[in-house]
mmCIF file of C-alpha atoms and ligand atoms in Angstrom:
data_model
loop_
_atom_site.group_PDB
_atom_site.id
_atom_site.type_symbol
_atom_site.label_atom_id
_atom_site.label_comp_id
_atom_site.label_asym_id
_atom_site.label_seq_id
_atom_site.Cartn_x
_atom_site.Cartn_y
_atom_site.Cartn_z
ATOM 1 C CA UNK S 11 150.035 148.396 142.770
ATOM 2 C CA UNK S 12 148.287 147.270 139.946
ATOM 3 C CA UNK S 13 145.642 144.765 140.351
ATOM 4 C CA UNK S 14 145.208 140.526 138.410
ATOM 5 C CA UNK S 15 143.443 139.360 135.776
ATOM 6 C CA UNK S 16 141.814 136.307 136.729
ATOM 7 C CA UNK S 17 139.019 134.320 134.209
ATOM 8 C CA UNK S 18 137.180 131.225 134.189
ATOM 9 C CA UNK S 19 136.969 129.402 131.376
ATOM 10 C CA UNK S 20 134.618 126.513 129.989
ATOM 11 C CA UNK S 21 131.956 124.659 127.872
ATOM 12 C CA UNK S 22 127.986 125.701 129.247
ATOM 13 C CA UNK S 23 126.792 124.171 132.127
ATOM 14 C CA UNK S 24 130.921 124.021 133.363
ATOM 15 C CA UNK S 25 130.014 125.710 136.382
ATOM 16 C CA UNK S 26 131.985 129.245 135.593
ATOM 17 C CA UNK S 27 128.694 131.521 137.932
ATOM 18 C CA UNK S 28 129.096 128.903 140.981
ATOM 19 C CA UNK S 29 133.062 129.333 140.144
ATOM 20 C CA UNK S 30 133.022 133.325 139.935
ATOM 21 C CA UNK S 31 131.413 133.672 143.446
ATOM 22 C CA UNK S 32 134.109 131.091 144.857
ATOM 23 C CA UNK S 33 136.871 133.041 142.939
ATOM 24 C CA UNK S 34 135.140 136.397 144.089
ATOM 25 C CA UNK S 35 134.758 135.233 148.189
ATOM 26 C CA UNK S 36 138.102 133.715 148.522
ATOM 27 C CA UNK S 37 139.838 137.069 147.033
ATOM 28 C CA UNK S 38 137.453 138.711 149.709
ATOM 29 C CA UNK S 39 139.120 136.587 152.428
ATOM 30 C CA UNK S 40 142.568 137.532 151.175
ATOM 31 C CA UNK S 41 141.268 141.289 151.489
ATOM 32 C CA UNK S 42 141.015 141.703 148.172
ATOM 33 C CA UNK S 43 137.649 143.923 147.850
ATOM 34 C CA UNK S 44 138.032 145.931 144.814
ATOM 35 C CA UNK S 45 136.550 143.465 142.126
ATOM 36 C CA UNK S 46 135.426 144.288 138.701
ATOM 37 C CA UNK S 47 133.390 141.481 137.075
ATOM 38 C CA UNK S 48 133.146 141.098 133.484
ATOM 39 C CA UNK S 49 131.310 138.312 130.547
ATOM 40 C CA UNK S 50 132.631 138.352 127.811
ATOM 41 C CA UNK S 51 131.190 138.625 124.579
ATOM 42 C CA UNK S 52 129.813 142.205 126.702
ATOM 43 C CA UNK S 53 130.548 144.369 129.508
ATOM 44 C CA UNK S 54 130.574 148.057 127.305
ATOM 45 C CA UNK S 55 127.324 149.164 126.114
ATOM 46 C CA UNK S 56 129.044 148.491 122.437
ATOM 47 C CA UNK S 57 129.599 144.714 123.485
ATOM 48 C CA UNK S 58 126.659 144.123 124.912
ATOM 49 C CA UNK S 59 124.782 145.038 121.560
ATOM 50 C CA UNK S 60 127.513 142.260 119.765
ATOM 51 C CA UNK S 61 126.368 139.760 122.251
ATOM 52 C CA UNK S 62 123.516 140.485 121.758
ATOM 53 C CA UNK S 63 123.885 139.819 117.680
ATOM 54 C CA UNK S 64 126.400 136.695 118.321
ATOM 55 C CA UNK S 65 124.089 135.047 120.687
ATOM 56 C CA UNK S 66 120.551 135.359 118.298
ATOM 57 C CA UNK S 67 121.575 136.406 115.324
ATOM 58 C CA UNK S 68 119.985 139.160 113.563
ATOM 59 C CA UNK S 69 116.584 139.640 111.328
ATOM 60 C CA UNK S 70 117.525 136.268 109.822
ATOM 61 C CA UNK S 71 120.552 137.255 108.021
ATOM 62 C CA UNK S 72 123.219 134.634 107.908
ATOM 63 C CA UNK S 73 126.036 135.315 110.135
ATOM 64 C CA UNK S 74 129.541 134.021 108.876
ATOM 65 C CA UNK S 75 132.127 132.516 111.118
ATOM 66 C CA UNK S 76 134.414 135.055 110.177
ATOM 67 C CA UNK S 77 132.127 138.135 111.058
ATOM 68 C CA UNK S 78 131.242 136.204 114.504
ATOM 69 C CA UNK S 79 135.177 136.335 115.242
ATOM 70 C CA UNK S 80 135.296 139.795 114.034
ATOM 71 C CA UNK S 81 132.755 141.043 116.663
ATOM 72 C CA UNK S 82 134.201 138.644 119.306
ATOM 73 C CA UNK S 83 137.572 140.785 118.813
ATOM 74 C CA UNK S 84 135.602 144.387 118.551
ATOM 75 C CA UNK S 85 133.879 143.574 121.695
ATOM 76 C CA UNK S 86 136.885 142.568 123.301
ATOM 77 C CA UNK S 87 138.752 145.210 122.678
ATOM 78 C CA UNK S 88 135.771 147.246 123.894
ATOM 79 C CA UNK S 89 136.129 145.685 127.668
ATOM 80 C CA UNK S 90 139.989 145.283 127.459
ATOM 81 C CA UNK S 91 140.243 149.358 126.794
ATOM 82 C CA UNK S 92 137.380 150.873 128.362
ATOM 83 C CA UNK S 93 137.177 148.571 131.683
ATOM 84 C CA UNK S 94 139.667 146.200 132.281
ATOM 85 C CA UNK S 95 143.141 147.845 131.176
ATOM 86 C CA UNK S 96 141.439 151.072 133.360
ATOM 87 C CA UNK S 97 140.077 148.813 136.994
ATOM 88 C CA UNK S 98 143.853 147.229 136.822
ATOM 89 C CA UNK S 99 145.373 150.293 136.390
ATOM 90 C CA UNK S 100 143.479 151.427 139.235
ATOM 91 C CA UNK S 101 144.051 148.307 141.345
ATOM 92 C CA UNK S 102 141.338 146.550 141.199
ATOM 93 C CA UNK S 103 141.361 142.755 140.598
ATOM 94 C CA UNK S 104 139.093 141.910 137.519
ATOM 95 C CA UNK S 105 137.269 138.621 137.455
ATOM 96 C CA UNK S 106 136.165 137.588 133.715
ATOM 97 C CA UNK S 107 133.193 135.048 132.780
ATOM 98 C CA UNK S 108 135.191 134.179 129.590
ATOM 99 C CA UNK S 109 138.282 135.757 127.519
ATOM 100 C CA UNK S 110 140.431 134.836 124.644
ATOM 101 C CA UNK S 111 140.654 131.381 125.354
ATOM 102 C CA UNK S 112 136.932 130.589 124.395
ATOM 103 C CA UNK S 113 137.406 132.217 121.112
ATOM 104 C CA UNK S 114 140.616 130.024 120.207
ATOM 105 C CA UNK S 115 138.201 127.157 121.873
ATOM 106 C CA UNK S 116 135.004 128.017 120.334
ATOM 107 C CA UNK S 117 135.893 130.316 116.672
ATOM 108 C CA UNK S 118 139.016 127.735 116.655
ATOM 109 C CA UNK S 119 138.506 124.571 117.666
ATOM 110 C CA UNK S 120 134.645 124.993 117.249
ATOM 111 C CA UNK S 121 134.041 126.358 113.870
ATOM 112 C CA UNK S 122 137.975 125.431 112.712
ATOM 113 C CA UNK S 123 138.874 128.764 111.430
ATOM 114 C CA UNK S 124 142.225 129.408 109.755
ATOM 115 C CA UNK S 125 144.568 129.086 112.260
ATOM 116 C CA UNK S 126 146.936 131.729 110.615
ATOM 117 C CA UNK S 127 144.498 134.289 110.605
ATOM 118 C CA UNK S 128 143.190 133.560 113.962
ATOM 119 C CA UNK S 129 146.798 134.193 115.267
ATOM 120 C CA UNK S 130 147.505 137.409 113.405
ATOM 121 C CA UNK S 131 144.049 138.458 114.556
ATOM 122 C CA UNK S 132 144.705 137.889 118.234
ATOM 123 C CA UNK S 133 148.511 139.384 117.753
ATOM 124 C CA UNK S 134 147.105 143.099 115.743
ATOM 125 C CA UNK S 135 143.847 143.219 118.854
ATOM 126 C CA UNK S 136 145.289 141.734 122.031
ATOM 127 C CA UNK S 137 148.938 142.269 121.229
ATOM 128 C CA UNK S 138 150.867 140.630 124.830
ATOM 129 C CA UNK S 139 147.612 141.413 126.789
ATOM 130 C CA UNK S 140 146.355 138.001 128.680
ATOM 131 C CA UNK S 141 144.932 137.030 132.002
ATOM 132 C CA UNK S 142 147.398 136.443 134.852
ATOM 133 C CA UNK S 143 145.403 132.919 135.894
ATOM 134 C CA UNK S 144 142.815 131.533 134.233
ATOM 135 C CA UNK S 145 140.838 128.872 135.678
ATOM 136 C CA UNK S 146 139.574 126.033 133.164
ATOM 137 C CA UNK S 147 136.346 123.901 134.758
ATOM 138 C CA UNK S 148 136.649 120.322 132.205
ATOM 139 C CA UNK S 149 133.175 118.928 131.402
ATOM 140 C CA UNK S 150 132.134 116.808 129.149
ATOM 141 C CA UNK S 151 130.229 118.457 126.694
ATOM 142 C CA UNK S 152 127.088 115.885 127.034
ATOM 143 C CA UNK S 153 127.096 116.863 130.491
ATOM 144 C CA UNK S 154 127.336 120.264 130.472
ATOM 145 C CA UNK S 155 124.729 120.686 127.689
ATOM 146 C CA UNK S 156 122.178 118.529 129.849
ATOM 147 C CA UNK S 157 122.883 121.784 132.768
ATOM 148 C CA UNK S 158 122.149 124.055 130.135
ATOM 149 C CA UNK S 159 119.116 122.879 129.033
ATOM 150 C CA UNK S 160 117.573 123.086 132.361
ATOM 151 C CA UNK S 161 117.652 126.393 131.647
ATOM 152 C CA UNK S 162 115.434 127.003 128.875
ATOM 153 C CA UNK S 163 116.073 127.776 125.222
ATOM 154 C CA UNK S 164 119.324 127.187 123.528
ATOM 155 C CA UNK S 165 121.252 129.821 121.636
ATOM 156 C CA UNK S 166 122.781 130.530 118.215
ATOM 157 C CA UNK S 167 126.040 128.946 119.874
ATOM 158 C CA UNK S 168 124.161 126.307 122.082
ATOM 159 C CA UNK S 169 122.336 124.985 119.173
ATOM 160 C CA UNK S 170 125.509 123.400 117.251
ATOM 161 C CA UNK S 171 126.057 119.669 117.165
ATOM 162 C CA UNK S 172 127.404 117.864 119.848
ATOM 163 C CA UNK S 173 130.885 117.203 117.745
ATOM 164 C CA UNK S 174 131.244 120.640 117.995
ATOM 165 C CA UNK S 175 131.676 120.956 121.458
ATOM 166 C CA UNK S 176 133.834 118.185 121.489
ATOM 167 C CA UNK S 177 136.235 119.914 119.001
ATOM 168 C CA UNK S 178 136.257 123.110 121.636
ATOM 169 C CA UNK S 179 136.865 121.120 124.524
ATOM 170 C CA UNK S 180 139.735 119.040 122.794
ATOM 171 C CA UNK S 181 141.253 122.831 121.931
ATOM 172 C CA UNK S 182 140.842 124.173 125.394
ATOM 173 C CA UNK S 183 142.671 120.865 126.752
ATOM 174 C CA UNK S 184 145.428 121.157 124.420
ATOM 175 C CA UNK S 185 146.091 124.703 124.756
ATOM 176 C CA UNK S 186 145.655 124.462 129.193
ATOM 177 C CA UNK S 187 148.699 121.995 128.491
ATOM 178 C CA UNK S 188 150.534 124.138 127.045
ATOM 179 C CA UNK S 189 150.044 127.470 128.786
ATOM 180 C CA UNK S 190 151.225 127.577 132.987
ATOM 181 C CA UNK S 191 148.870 130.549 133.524
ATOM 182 C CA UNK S 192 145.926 127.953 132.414
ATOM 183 C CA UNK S 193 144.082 125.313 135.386
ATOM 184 C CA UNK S 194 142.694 122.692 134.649
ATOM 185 C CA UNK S 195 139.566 121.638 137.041
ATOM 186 C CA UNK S 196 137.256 118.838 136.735
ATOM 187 C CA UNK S 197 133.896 120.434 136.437
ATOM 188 C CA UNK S 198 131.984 116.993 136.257
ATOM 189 C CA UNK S 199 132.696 116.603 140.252
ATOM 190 C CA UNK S 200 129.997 117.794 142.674
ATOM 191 C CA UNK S 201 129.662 121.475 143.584
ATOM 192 C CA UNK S 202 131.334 121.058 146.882
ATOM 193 C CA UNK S 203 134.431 119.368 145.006
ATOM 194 C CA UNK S 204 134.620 121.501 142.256
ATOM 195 C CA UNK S 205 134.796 124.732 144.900
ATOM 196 C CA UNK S 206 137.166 122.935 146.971
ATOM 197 C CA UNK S 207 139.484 122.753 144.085
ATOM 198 C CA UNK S 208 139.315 126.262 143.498
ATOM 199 C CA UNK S 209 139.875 127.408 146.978
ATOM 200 C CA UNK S 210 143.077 125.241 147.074
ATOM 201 C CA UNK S 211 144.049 126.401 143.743
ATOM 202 C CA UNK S 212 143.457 130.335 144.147
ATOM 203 C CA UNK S 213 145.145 130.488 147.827
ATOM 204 C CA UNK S 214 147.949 128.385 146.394
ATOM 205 C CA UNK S 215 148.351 131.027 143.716
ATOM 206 C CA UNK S 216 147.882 133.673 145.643
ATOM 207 C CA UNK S 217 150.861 133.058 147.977
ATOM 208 C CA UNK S 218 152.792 133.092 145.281
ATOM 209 C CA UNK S 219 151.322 137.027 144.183
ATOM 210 C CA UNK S 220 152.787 138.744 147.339
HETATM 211 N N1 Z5A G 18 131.612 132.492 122.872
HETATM 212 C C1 Z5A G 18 132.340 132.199 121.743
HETATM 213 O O1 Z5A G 18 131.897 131.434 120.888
HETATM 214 N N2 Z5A G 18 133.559 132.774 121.583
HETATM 215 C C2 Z5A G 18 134.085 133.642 122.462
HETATM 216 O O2 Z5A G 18 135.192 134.164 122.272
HETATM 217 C C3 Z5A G 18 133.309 133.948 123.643
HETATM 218 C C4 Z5A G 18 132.085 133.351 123.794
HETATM 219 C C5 Z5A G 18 133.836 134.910 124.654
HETATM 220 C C6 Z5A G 18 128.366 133.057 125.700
HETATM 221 O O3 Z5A G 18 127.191 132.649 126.236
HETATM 222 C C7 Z5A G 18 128.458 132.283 124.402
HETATM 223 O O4 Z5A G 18 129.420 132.861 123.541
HETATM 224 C C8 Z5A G 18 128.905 130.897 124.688
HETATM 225 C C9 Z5A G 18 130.286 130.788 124.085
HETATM 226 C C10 Z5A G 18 130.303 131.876 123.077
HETATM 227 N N3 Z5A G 18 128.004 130.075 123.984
HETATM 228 N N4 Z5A G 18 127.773 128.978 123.851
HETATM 229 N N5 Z5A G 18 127.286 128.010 123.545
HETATM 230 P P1 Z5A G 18 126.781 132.776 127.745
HETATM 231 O O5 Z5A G 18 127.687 133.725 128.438
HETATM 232 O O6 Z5A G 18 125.326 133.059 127.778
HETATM 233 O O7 Z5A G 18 126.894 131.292 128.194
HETATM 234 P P2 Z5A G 18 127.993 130.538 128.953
HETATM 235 O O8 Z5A G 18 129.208 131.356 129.113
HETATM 236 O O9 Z5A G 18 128.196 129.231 128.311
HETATM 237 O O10 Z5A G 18 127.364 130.422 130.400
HETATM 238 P P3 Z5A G 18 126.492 129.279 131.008
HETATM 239 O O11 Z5A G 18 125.771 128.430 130.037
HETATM 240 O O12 Z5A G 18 125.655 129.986 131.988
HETATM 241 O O13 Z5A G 18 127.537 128.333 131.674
HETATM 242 P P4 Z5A G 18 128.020 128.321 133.172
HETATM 243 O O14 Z5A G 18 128.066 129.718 133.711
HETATM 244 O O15 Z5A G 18 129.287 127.554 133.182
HETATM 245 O O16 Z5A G 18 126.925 127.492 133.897
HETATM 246 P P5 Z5A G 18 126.297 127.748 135.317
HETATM 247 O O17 Z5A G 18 125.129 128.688 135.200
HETATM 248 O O18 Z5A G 18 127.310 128.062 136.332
HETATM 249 O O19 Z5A G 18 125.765 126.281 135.606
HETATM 250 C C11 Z5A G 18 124.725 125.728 134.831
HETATM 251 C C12 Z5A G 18 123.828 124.863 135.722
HETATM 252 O O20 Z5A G 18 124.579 123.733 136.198
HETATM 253 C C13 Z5A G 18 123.301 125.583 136.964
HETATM 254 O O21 Z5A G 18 121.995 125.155 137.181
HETATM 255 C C14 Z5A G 18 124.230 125.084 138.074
HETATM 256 O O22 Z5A G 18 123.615 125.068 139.352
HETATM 257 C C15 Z5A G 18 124.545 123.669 137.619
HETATM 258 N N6 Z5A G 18 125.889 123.230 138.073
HETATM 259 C C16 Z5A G 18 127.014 123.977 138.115
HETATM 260 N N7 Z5A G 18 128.065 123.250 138.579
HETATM 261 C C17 Z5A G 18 127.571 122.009 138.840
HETATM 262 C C18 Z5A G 18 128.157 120.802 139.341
HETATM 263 N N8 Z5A G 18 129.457 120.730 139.667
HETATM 264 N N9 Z5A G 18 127.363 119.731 139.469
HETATM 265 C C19 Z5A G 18 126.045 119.777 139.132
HETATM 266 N N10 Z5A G 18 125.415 120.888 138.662
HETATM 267 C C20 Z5A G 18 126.175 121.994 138.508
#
């Protein structure tokens, strides 16, 4: 049997580590053991070194929106090939810290590139590859930011303006609507809420898997 694609989704500070481990012990209650975790941008040696560029840039050189999709997509591509398409294959249940869905978000709704090219993009790399349940934690930007910030410093990414991040969250609301596969949780509830939600969510879901 082949194994699920499960990611969390969201703005910083959503919650998606405190999420993961919920996602990660309820599977283990369901004896589900074999997990393969992934973040994406990373996860390959090759991705890492993109995040790595995405994240801080890179001896001051400019980088364009259009490169930062490109290596968003090569790095990608990277995981999907090398580890995920492989640990399902092999039954394993992969848990992702981001997928696809931030770049339509982020490169998107975020930095507004062309839509048409963002879909022929996605079509040539990804072709029908997606998650099978993806699990969206809502914040509001101003909120999730503040999290962040405790932290310490703030990204390339982190450092945009705060109608940025209300662009991305608009675009992962609209597209959760749209898509079944997609959850939307309210990540500006307490911890204790927010993983409640998730456990009813995920053994809900999982019922429905056997
Ligand atoms: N990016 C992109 O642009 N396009 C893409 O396609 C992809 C990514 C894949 C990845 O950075 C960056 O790349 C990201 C998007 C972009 N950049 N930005 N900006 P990352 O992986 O380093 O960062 P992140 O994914 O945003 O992770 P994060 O900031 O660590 O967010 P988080 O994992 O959701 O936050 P957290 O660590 O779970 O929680 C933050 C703090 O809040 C922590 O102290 C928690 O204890 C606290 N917390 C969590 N939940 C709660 C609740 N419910 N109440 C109160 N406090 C809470």
């Amino acid at each position: 049997m082949t194994g699920k694609f499960i990611v969390i989704e969201g703005l910083e500070g959503a919650g998606k580590t405190t999420a993961i481990n919920t996602v990660a012990r309820i599977l283990n209650q369901h004896n589900i053991d074999d997990l393969q975790f992934t973040r994406e941008p990373g996860g390959t040696p090759i991705a890492e070194a993109l995040r790595h560029i995405i994240k801080n840039g890179l001896d001051n050189e400019p980088l364009t929106d259009k490169a930062e999709l490109l290596m968003l997509y090569a790095a990608r591509i990277q995981l999907i090939d090398n580890v995920i398409k492989p640990a399902l294959k092999a039954g394993k249940w992969v848990i992702g810290d981001r997928h696809d869905l931030s770049t339509q978000a982020y490169q998107g709704g975020g930095r507004q590139l062309d839509k048409a090219f963002m879909v022929t993009l996605k079509e040539q790399v990804l072709g029908n590859f997606k998650p099978d349940l993806t699990l969206y934690l809502d914040i509001d930007p101003e909120i999730g930011l503040m999290r962040a910030r405790t932290r310490g410093e703030l990204d390339r990414i982190e450092q945009q303006s705060l109608p940025f991040f209300e662009r991305i969250r608009q675009c992962y609301l609209e597209i959760a609507e749209q898509d079944k596969t997609i959850i939307i949780i309210d990540a500006a509830k307490s911890i204790d809420d927010v993983t409640k939600h998730i456990e009813q969510i995920l053994t809900k879901w999982l019922t429905k898997q056997v």
